[in-house]
PDB file of C-alpha atoms in Angstrom:
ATOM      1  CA  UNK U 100      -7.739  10.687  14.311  1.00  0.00           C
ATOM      2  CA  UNK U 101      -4.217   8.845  13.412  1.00  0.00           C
ATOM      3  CA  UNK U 102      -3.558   6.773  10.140  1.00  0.00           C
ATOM      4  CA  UNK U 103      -4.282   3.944  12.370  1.00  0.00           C
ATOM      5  CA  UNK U 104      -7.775   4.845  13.749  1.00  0.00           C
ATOM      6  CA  UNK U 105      -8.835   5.135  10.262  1.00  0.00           C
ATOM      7  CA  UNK U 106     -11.317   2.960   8.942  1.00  0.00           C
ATOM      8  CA  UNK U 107     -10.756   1.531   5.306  1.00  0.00           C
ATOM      9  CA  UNK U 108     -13.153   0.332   2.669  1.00  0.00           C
ATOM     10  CA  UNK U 109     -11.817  -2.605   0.011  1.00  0.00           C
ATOM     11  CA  UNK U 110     -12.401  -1.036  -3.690  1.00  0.00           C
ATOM     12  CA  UNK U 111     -12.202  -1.944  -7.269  1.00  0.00           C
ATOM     13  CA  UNK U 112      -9.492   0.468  -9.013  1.00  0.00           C
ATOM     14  CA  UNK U 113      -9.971   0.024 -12.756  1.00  0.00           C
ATOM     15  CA  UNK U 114      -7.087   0.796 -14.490  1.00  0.00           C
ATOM     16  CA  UNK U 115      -7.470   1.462 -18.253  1.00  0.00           C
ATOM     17  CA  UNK U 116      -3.241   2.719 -18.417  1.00  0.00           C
ATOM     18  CA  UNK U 117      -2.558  -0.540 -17.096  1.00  0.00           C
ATOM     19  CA  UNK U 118      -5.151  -2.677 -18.352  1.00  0.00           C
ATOM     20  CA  UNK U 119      -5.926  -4.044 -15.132  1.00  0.00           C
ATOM     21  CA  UNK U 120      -9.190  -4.772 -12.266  1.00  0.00           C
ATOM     22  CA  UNK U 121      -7.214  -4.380  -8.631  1.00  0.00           C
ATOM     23  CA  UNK U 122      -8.585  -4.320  -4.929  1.00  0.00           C
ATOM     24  CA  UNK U 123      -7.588  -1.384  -3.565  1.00  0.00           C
ATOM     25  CA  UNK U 124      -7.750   0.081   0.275  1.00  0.00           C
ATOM     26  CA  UNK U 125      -9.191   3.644   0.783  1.00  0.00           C
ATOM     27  CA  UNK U 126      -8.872   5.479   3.741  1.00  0.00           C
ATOM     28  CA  UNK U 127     -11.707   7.155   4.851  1.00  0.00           C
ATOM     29  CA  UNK U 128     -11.833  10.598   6.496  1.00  0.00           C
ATOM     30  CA  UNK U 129     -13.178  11.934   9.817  1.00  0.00           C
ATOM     31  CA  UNK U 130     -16.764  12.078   8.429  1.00  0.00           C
ATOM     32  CA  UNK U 131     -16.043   8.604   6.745  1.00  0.00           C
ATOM     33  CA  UNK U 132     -15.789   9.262   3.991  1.00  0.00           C
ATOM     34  CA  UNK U 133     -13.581   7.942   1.067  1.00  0.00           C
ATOM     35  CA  UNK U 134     -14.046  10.482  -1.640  1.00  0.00           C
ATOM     36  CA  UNK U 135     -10.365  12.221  -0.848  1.00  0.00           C
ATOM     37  CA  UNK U 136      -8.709   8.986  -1.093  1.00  0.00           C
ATOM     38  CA  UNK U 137     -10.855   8.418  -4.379  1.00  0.00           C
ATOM     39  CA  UNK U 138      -9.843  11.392  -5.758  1.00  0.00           C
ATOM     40  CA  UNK U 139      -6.177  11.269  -5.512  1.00  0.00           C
ATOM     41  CA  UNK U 140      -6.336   7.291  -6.343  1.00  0.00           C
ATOM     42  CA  UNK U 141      -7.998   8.466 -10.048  1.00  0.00           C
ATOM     43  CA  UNK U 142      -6.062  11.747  -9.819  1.00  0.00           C
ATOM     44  CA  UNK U 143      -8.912  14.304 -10.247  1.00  0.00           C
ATOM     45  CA  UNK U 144     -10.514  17.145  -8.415  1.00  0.00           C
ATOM     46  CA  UNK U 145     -13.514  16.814  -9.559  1.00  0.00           C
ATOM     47  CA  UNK U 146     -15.727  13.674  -9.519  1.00  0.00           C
ATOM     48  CA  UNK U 147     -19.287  11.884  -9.827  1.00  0.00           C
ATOM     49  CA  UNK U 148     -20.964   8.913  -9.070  1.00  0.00           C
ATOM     50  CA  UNK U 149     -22.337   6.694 -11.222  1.00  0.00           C
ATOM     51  CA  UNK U 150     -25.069   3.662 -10.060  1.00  0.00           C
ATOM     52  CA  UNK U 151     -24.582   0.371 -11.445  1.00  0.00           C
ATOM     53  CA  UNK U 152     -27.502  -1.428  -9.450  1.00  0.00           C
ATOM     54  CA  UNK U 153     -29.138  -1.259  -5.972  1.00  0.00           C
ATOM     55  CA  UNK U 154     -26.079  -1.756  -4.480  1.00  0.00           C
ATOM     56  CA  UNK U 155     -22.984  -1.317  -6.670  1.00  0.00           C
ATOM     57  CA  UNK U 156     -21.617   2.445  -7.828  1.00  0.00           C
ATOM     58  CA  UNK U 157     -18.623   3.793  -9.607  1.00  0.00           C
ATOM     59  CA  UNK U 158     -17.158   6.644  -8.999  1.00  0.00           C
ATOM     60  CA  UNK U 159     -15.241   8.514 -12.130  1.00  0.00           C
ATOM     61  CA  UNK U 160     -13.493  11.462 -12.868  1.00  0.00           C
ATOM     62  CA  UNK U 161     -16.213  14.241 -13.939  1.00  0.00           C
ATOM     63  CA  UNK U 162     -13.671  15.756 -16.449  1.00  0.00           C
ATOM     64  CA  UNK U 163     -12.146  12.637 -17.805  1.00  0.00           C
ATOM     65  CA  UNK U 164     -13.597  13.132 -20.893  1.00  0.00           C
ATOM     66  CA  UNK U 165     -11.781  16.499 -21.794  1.00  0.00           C
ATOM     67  CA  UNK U 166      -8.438  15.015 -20.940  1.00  0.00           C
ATOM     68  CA  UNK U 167      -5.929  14.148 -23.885  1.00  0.00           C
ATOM     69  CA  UNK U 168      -4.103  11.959 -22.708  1.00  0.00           C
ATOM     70  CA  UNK U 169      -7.191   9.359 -21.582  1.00  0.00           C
ATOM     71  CA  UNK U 170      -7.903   5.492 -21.734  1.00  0.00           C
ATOM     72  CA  UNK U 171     -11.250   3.812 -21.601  1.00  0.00           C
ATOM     73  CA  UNK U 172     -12.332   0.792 -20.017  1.00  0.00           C
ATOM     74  CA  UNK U 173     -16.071  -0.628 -20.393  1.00  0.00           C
ATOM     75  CA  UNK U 174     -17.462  -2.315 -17.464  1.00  0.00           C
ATOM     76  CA  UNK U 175     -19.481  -5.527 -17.744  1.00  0.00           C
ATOM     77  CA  UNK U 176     -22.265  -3.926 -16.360  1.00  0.00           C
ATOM     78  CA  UNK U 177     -22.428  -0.198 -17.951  1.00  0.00           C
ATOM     79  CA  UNK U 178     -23.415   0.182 -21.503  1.00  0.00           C
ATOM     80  CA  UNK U 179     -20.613   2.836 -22.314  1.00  0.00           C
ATOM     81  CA  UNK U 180     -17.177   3.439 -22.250  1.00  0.00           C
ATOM     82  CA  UNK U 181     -15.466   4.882 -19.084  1.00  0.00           C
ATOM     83  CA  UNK U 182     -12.618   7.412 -19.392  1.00  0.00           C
ATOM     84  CA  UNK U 183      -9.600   7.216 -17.088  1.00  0.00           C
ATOM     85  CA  UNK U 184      -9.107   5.377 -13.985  1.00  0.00           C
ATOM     86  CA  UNK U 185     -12.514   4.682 -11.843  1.00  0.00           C
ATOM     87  CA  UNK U 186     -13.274   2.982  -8.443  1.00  0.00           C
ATOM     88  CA  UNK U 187     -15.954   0.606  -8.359  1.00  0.00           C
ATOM     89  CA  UNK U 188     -17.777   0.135  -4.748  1.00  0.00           C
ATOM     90  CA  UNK U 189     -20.679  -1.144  -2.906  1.00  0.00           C
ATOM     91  CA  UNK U 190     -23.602   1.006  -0.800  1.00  0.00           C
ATOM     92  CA  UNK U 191     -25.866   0.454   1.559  1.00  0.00           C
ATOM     93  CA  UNK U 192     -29.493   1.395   2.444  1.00  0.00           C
ATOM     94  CA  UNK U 193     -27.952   4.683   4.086  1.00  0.00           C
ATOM     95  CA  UNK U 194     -26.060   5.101   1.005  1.00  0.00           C
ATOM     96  CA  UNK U 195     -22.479   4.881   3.072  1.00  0.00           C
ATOM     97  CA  UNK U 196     -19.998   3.567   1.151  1.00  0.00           C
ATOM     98  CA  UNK U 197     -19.087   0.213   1.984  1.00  0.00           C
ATOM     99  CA  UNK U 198     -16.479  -2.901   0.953  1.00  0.00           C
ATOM    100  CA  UNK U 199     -16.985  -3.816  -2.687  1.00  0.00           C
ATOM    101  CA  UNK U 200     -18.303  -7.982  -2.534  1.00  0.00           C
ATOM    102  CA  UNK U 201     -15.942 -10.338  -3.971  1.00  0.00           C
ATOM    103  CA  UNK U 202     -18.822 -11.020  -6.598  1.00  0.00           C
ATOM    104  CA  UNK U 203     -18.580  -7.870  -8.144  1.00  0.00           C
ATOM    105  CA  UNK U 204     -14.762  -7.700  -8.146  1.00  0.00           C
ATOM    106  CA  UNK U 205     -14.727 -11.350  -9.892  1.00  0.00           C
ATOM    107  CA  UNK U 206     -17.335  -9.764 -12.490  1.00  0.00           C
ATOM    108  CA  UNK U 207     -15.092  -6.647 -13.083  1.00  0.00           C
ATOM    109  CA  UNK U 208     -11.439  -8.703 -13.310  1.00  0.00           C
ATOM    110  CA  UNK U 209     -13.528 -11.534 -15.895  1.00  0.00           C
ATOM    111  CA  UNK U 210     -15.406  -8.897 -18.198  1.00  0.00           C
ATOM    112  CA  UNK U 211     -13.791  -5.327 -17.961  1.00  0.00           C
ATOM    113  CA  UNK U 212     -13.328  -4.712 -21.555  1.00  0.00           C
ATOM    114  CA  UNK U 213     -10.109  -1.879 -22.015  1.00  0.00           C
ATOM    115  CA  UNK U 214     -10.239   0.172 -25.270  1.00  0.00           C
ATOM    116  CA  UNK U 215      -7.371   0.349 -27.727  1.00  0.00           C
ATOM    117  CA  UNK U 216      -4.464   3.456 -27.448  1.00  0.00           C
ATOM    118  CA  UNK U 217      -6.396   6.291 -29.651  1.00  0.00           C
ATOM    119  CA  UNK U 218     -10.180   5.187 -28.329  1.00  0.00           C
ATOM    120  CA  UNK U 219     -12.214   8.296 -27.689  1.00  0.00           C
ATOM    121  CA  UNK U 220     -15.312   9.681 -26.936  1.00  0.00           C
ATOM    122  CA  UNK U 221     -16.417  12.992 -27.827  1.00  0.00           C
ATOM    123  CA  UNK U 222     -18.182  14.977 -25.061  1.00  0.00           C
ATOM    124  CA  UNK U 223     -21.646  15.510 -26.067  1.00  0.00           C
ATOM    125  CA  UNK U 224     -24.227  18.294 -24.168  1.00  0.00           C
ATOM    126  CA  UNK U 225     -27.395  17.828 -25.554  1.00  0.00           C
ATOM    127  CA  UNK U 226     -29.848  21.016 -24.568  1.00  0.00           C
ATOM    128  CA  UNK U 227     -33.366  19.794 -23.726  1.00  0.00           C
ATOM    129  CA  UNK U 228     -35.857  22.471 -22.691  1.00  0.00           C
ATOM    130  CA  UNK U 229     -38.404  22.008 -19.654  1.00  0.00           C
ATOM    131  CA  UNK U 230     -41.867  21.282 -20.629  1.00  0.00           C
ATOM    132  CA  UNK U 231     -44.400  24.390 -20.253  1.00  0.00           C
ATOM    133  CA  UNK U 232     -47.719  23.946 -18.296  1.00  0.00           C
ATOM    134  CA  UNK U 233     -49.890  22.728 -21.416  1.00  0.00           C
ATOM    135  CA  UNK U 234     -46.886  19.777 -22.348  1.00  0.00           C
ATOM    136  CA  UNK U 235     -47.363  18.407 -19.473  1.00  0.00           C
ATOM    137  CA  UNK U 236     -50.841  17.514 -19.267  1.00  0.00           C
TER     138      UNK U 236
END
């Protein structure tokens, strides 16, 4: 498959470094899908997925969080602050990533809140045990 053959899907990049919403085009790969291009686009190794409604996710650095030199950004539509960069996209019924709707985008670039130089969030792991037999009934 060539650079050519390759399809792309339209994406939100949210910028918090820049303070900026942007479309941006991701390649997919040969199994179609995008999360390479994602990856280096929010330069991270490691990332997860976040869903935003039935049709809308965002995809974020996993270990943004533990990075010093971080910037937030809080989406119109999540109830907490985002560290780093993070690409917003639709989904289908398959769950196949597809073109992010001009909607959304015009949601993102109106209301994406960025948070001041020196904004952090402390990485919290809360320990909750699994309920025995008798807690659950």
């Amino acid at each position: 498959m060539t650079m050519s053959d390759k399809k792309c899907i339209k994406v939100a990049l949210v910028d918090p470094f820049e303070q900026k919403v942007v479309y941006q085009t991701i390649p997919t790969d040969s199994h179609g899908s995008i999360l390479g291009g994602v990856k280096l686009e929010i330069d991270c190794s490691l990332i997860d997925i976040v869903t935003l409604s039935d049709k809308h996710m965002v995809i974020i650095d996993d270990e943004g969080l533990y990075r010093e030199d971080t910037r937030y950004s809080l989406l119109p539509m999540y109830p907490q602050p985002l560290a780093g960069k993070v690409v917003v996209c639709n989904y289908d019924e398959e769950g196949n990533t597809t073109d992010i709707d001009d909607d959304m985008y015009d949601e993102l670039d109106s209301y994406t809140k960025f948070m001041h130089e020196g904004f952090s969030v402390e990485p919290r792991f809360e320990f909750m045990p699994l309920p025995t037999g008798k807690e659950l009934n």
